[in-house]
PDB file of C-alpha atoms in Angstrom:
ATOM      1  CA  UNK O   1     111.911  68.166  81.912  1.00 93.00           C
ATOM      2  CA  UNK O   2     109.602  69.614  85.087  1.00 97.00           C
ATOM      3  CA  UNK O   3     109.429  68.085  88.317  1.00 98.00           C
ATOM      4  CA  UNK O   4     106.807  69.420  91.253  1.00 98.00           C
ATOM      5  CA  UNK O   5     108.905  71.333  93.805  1.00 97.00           C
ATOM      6  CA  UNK O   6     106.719  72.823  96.132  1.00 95.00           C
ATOM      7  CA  UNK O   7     103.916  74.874  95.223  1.00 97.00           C
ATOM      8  CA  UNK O   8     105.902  75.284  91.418  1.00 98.00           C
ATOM      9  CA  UNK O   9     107.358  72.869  88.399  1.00 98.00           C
ATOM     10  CA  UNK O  10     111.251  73.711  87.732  1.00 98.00           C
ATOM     11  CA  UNK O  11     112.469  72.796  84.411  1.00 98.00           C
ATOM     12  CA  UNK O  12     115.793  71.381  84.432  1.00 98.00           C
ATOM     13  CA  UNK O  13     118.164  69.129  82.524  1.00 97.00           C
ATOM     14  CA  UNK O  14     120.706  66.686  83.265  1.00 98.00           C
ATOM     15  CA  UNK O  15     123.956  65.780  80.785  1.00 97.00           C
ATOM     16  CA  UNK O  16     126.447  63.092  82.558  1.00 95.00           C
ATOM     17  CA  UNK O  17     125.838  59.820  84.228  1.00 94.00           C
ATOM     18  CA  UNK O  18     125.611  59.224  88.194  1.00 96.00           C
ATOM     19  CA  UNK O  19     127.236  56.034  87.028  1.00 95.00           C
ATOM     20  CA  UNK O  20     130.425  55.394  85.439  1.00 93.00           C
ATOM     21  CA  UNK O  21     132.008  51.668  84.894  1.00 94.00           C
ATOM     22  CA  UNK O  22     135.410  51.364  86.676  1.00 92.00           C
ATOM     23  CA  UNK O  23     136.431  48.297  86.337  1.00 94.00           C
ATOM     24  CA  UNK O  24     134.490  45.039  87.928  1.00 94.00           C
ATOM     25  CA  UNK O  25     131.433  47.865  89.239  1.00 94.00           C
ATOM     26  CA  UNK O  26     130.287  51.083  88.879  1.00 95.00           C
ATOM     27  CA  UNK O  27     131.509  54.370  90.391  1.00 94.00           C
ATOM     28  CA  UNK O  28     129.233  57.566  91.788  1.00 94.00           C
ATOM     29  CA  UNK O  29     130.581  61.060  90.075  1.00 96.00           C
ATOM     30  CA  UNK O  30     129.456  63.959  92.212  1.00 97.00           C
ATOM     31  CA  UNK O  31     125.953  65.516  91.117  1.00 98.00           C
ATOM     32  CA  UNK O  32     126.659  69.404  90.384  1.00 98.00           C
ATOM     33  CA  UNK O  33     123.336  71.165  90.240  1.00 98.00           C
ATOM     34  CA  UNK O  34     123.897  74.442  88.402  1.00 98.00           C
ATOM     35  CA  UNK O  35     122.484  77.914  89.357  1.00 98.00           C
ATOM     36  CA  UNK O  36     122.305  80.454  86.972  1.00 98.00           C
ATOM     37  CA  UNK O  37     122.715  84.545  87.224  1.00 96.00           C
ATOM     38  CA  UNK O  38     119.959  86.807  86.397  1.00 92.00           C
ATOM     39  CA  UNK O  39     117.298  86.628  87.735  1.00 93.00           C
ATOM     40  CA  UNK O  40     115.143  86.245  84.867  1.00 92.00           C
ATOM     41  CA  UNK O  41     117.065  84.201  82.751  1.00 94.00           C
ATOM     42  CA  UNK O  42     117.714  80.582  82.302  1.00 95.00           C
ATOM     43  CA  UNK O  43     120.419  78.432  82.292  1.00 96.00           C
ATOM     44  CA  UNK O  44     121.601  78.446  79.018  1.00 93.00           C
ATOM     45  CA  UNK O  45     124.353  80.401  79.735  1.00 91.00           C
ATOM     46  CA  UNK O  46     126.171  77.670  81.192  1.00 94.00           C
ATOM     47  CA  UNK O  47     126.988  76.581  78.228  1.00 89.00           C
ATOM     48  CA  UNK O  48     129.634  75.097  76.806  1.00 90.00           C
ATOM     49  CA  UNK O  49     130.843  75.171  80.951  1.00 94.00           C
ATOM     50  CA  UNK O  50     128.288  72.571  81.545  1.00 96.00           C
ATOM     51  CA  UNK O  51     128.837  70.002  79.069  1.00 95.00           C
ATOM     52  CA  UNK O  52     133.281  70.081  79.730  1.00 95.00           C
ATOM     53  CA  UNK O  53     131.928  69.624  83.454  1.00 96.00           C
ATOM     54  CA  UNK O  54     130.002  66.753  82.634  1.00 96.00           C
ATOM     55  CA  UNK O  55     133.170  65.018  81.936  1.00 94.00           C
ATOM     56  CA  UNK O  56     133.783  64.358  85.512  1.00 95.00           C
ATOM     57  CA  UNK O  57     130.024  64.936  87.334  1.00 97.00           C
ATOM     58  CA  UNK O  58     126.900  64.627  86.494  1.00 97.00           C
ATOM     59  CA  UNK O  59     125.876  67.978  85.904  1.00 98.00           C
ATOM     60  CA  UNK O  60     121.892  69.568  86.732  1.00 98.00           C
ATOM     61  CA  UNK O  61     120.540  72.617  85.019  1.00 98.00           C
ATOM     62  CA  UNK O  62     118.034  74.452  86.789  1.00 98.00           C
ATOM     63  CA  UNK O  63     115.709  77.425  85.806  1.00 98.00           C
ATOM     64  CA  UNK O  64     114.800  79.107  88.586  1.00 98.00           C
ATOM     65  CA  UNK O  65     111.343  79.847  89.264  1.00 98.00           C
ATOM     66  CA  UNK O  66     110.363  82.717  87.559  1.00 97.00           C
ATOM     67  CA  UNK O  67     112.633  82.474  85.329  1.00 97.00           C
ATOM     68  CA  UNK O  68     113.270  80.419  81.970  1.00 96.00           C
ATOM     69  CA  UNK O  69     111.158  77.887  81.342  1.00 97.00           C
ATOM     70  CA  UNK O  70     110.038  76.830  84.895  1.00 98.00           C
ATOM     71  CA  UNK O  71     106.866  78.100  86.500  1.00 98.00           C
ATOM     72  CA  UNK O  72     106.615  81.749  86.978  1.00 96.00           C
ATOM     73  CA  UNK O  73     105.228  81.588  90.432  1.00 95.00           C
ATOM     74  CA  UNK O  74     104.243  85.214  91.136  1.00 95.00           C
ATOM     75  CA  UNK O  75     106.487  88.547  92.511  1.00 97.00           C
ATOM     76  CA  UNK O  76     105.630  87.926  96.299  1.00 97.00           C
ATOM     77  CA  UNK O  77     107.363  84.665  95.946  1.00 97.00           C
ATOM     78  CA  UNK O  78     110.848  85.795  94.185  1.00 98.00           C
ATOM     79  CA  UNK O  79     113.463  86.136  96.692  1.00 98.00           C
ATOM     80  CA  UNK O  80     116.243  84.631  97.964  1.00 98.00           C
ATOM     81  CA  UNK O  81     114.554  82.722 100.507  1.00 98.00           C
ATOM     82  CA  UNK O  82     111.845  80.878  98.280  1.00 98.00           C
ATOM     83  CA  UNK O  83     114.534  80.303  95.617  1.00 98.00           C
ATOM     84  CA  UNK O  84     117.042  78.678  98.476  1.00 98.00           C
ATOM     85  CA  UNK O  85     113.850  76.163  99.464  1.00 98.00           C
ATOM     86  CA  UNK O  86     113.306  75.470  95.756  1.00 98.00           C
ATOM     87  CA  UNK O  87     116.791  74.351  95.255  1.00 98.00           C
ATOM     88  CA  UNK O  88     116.265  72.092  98.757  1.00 98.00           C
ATOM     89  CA  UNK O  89     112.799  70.920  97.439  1.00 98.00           C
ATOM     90  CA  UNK O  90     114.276  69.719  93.717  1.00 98.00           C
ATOM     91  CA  UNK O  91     117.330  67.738  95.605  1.00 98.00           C
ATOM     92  CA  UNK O  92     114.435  66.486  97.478  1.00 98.00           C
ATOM     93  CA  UNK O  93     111.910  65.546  94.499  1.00 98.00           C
ATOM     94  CA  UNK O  94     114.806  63.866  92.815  1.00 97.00           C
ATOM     95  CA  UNK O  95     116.106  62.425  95.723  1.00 97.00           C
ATOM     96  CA  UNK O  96     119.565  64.285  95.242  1.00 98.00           C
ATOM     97  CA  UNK O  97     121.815  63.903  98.334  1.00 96.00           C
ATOM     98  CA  UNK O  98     124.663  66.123  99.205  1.00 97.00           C
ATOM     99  CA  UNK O  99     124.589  67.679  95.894  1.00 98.00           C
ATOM    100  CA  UNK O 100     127.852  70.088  94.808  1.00 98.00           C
ATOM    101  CA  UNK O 101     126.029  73.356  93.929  1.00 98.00           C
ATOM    102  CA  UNK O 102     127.096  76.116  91.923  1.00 98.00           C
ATOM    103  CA  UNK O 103     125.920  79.514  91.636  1.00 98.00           C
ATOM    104  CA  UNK O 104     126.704  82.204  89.500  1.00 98.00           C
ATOM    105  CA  UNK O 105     126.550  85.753  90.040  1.00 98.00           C
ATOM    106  CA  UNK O 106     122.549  85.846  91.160  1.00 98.00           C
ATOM    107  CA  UNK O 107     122.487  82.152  91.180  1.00 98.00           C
ATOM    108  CA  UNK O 108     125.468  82.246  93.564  1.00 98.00           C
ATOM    109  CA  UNK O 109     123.539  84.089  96.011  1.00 98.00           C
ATOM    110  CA  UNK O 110     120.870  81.678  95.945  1.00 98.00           C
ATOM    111  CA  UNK O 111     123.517  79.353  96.322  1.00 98.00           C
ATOM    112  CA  UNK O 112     124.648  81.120  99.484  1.00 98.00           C
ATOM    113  CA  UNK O 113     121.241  81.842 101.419  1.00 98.00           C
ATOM    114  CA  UNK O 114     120.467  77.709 100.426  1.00 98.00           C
ATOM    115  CA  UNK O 115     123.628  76.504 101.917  1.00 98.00           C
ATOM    116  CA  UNK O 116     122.942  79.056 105.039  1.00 98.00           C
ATOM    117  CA  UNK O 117     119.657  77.757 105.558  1.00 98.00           C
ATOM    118  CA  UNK O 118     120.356  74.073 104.960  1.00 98.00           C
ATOM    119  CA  UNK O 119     123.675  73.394 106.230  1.00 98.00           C
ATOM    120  CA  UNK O 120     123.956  70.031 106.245  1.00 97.00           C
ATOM    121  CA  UNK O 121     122.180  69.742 102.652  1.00 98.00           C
ATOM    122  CA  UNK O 122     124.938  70.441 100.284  1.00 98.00           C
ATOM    123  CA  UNK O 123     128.079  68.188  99.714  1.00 98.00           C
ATOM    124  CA  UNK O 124     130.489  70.952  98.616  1.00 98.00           C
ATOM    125  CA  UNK O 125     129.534  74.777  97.168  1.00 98.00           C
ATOM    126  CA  UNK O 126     131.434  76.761  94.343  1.00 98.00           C
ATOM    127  CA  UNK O 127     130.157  80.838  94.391  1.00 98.00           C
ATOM    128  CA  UNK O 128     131.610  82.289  90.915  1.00 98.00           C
ATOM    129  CA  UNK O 129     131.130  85.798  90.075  1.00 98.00           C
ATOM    130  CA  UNK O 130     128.989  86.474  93.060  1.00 98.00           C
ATOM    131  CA  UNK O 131     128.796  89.171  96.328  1.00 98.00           C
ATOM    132  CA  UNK O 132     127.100  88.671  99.641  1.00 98.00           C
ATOM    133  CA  UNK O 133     126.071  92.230  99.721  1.00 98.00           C
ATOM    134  CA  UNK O 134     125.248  94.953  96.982  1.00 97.00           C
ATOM    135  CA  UNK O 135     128.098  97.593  97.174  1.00 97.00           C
ATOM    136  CA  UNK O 136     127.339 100.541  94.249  1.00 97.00           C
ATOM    137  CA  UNK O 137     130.125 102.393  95.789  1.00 97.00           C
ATOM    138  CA  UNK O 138     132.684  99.663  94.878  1.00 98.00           C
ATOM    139  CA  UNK O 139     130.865  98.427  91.287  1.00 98.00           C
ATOM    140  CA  UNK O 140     130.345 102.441  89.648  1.00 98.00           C
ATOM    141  CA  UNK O 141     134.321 102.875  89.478  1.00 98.00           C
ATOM    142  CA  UNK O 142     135.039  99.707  87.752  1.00 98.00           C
ATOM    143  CA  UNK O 143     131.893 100.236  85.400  1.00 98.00           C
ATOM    144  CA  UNK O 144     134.170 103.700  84.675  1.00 98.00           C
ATOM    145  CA  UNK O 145     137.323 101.912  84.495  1.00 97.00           C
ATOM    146  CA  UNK O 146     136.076  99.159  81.484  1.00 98.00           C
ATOM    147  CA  UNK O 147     133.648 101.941  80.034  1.00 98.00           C
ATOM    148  CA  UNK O 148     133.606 105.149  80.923  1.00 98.00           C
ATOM    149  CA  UNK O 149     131.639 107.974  82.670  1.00 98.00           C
ATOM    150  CA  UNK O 150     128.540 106.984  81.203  1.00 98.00           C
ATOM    151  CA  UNK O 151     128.480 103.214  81.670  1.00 98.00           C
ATOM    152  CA  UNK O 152     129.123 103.893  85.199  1.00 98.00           C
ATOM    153  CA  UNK O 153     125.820 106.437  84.973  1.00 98.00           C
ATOM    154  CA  UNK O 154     124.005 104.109  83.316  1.00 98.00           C
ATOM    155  CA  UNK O 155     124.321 101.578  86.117  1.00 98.00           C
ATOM    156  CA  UNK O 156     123.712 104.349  88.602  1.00 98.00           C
ATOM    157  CA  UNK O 157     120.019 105.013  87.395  1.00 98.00           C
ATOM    158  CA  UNK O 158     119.746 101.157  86.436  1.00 97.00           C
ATOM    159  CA  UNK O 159     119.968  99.956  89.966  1.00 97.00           C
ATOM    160  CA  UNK O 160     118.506 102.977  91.457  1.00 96.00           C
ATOM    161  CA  UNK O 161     115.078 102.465  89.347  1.00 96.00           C
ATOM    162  CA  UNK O 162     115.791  98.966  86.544  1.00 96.00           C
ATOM    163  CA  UNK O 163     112.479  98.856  84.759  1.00 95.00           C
ATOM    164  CA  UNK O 164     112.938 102.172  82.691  1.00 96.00           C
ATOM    165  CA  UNK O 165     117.039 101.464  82.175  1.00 97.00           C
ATOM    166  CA  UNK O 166     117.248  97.784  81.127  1.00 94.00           C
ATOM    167  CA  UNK O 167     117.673  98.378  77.741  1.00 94.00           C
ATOM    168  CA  UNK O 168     120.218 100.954  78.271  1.00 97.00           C
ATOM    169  CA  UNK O 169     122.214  98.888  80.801  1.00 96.00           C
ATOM    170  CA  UNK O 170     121.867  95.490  78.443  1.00 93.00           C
ATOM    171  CA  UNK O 171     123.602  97.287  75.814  1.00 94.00           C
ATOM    172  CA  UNK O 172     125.976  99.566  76.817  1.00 97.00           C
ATOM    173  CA  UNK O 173     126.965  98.158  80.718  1.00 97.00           C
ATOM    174  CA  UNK O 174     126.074  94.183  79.777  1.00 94.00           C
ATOM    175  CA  UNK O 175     129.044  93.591  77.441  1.00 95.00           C
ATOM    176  CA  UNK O 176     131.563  95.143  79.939  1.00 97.00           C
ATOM    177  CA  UNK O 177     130.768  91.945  82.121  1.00 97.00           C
ATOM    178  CA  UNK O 178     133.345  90.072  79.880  1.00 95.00           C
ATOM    179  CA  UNK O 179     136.635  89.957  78.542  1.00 96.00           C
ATOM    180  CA  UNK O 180     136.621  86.946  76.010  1.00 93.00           C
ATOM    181  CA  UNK O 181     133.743  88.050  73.066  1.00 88.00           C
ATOM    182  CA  UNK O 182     130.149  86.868  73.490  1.00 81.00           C
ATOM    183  CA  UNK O 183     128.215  84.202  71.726  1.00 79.00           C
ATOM    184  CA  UNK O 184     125.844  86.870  68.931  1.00 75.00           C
ATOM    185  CA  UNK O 185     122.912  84.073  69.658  1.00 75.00           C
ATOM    186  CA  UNK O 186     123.659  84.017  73.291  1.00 76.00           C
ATOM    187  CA  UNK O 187     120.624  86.446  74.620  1.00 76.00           C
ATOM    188  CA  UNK O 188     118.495  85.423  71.556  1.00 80.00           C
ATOM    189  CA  UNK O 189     118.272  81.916  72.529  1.00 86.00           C
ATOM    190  CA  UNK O 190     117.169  82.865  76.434  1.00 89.00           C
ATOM    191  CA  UNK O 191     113.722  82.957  77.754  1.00 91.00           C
ATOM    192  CA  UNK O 192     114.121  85.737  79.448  1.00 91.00           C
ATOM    193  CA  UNK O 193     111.753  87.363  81.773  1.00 94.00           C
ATOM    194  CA  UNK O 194     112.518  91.346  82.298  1.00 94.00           C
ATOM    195  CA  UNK O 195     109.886  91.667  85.227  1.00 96.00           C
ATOM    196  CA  UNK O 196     111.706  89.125  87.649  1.00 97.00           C
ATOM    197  CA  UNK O 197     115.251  90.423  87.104  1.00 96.00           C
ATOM    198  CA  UNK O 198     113.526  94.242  87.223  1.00 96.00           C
ATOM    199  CA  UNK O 199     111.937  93.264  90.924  1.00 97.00           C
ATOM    200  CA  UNK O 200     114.686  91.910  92.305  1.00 97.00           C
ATOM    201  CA  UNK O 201     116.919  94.368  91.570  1.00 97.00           C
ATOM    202  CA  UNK O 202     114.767  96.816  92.558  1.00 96.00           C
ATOM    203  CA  UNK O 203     113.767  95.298  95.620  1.00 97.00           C
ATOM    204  CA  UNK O 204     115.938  92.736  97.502  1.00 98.00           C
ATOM    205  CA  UNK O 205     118.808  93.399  95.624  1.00 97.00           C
ATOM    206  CA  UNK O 206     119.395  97.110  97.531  1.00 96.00           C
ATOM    207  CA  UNK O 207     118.809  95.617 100.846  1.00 97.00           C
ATOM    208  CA  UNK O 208     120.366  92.016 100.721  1.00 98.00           C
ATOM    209  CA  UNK O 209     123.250  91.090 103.449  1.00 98.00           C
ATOM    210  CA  UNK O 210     123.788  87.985 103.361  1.00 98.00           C
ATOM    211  CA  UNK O 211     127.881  87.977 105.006  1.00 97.00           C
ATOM    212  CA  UNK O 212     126.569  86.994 108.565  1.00 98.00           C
ATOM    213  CA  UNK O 213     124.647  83.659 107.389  1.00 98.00           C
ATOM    214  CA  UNK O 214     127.407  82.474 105.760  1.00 98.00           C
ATOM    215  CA  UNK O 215     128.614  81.279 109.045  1.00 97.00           C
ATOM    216  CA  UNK O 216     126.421  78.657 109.118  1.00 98.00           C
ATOM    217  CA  UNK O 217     127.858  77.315 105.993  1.00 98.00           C
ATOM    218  CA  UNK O 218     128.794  73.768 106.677  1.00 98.00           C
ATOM    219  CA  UNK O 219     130.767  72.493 103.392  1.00 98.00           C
ATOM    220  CA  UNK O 220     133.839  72.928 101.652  1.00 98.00           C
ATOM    221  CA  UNK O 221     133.494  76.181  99.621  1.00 98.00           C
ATOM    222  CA  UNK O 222     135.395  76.922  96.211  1.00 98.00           C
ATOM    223  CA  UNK O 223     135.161  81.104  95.398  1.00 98.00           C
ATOM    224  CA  UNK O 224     136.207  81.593  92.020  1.00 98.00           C
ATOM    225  CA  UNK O 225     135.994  85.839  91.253  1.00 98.00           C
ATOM    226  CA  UNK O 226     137.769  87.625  88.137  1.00 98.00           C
ATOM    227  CA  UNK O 227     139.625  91.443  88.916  1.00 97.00           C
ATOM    228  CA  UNK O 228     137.848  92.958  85.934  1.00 98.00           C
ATOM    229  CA  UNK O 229     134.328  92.103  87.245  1.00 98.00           C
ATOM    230  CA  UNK O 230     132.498  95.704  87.702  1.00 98.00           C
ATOM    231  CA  UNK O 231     129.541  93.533  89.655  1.00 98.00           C
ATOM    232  CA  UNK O 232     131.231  91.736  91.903  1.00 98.00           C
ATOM    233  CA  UNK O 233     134.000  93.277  92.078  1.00 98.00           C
ATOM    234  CA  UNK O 234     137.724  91.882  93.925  1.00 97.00           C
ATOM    235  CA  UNK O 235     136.942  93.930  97.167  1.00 97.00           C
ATOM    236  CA  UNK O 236     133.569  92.109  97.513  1.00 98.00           C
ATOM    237  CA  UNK O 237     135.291  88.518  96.817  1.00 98.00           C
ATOM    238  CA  UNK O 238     137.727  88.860  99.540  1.00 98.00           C
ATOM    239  CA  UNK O 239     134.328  90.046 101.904  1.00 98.00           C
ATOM    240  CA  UNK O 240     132.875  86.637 100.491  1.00 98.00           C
ATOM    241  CA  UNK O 241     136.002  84.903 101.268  1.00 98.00           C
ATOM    242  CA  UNK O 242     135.948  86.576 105.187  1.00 98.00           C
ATOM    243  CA  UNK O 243     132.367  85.368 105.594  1.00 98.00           C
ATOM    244  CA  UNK O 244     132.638  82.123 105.141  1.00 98.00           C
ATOM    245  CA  UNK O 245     134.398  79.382 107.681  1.00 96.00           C
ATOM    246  CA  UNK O 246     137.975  80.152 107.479  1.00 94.00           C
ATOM    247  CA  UNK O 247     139.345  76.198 107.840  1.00 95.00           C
ATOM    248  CA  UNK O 248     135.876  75.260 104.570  1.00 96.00           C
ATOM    249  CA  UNK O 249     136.695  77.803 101.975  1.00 97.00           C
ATOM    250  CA  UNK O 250     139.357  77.939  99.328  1.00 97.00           C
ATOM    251  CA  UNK O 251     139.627  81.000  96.613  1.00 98.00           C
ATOM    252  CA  UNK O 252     140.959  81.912  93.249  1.00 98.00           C
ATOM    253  CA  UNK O 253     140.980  85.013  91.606  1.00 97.00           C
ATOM    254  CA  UNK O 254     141.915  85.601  88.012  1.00 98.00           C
ATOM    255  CA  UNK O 255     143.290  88.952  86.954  1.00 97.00           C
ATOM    256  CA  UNK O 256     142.392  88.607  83.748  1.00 96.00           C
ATOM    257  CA  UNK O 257     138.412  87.893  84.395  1.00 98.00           C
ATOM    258  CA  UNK O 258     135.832  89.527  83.818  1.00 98.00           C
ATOM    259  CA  UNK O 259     132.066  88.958  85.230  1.00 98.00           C
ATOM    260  CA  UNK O 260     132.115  85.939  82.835  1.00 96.00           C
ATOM    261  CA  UNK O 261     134.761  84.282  84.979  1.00 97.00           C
ATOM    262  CA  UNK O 262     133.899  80.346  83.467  1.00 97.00           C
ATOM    263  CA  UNK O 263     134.377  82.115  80.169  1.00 96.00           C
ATOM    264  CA  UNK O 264     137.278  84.576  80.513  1.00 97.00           C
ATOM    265  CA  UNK O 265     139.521  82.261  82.516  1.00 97.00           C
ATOM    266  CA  UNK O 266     137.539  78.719  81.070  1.00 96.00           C
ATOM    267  CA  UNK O 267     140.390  76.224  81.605  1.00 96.00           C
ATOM    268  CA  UNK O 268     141.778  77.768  84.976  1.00 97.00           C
ATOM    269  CA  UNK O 269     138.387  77.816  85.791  1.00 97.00           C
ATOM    270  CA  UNK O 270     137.446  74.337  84.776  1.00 97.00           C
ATOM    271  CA  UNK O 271     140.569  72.844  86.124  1.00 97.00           C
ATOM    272  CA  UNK O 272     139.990  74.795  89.915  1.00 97.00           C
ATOM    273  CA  UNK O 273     136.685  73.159  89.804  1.00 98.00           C
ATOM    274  CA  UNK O 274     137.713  69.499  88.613  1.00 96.00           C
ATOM    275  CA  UNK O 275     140.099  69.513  91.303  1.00 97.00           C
ATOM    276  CA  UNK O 276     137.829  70.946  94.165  1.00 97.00           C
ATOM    277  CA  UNK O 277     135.157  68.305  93.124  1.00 96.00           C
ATOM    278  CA  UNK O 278     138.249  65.256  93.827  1.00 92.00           C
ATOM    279  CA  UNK O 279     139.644  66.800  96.881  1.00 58.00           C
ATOM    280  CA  UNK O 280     138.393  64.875  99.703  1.00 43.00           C
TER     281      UNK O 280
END
């Protein structure tokens, strides 16, 4: 499904009722509207996480724009600031209120700007695998910790210059993100866009800071990060963690996690989230 949002359609999915019977009348489950990594993916990497989710929420994929199979939009509009509005424009085309939104690794810091910018918009926020601030000089040692001198050279030149290194970084840095083994068809069954994730990283990526707007934040705050992550790595959790409102946020950090936190530590994971989503 597309909806208008803004000058672009995002396509998006939905799996779990609003609406659950509970005895004589219905009961709301919290919406959870789901932001993927990249950019320049979609959002099918959310799953099997998305559909154990929906056992407890009604749970919202969203492609980003540029990315997947929403509108492509065009380069001067893909940053963090147009992809914050879009998330406040769908809530608003759908008539989503105080939505719980979760972002993951590049979704997470759309997640982050959005909930900056719109404060009192978002019911709760959960930032997985995610940094407010690009720090090579913490990622390149755990890139040679999991792989080697050459992984961590490869993702030297790949965020110094992505276009000519993707292929390079895909397959010899990508499956370092995780400890638990990859789905073969995972990457196959993505629409992927190369030129979004390539201009972001190229561009915004080196420059974003995003630790003093986190102040604003305005709801509770669940940071879920993973010790083996070479992206976002423990050190730049604990800067997440220091950013946000002190008496909003609540962590948990797996030592056995990779990148692919919701995958590496999926029922610790799962249950941190169920839990966050009841607490008052």
């Amino acid at each position: 499904m597309r909806v208008q949002a803004g000058d672009v359609r995002l396509f998006f999915e939905v799996e779990g009722t609003k609406l659950v019977p509970d005895g004589p009348g219905m009961r709301e489950r919290p919406t959870v509207i789901l932001l993927h990594g990249g950019p320049g993916v979609d959002h099918t990497d959310f799953r099997p996480f998305g559909s154990a989710l929906a056992e407890v929420a009604q749970v919202v994929y969203l492609d980003h724009r540029g990315c997947g199979r929403s509108d492509r939009s065009g380069p001067e509009r893909w940053n963090l600031a147009t992809w914050a509005d879009d998330v406040r424009a769908f809530c608003d085309a759908l008539e989503i209120q105080r939505p719980v939104v979760l972002g993951n690794s590049f979704g997470g810091m759309v997640a982050q700007a959005y909930a900056a910018r719109y404060p009192d918009h978002p019911g709760k926020l959960i930032l997985t695998s995610t940094t407010a601030k690009l720090r090579l000089d913490r990622m390149l040692p755990v890139f040679e910790r999991l792989g080697g001198a050459r992984a961590a050279d490869i993702a030297r030149r790949f965020f110094a210059d992505p276009m000519p290194n993707f292929h390079d970084y895909i397959r010899v840095c990508f499956p370092l993100y995780r400890q638990t083994p990859a789905d073969e068809g995972a990457l196959q069954r993505a629409v992927i866009h190369l030129d979004v994730g390539g201009y972001f990283v190229g561009g915004e990526m080196q420059t974003y800071d995003l630790r003093a707007d986190l102040a604003r934040v305005r709801c509770p705050t669940l940071v879920l990060s993973g010790d083996l992550d070479p992206f976002a790595t423990s050190a730049d959790a604990r800067d997440l963690v220091a950013a946000l409102p002190g008496e909003l946020v609540q962590a948990r950090h797996f030592p056995h996690a990779g990148h692919a936190v919701l995958a590496d530590a999926r029922a610790e994971a799962l249950a941190a989230i169920r839990a966050f989503l009841g607490a008052t």
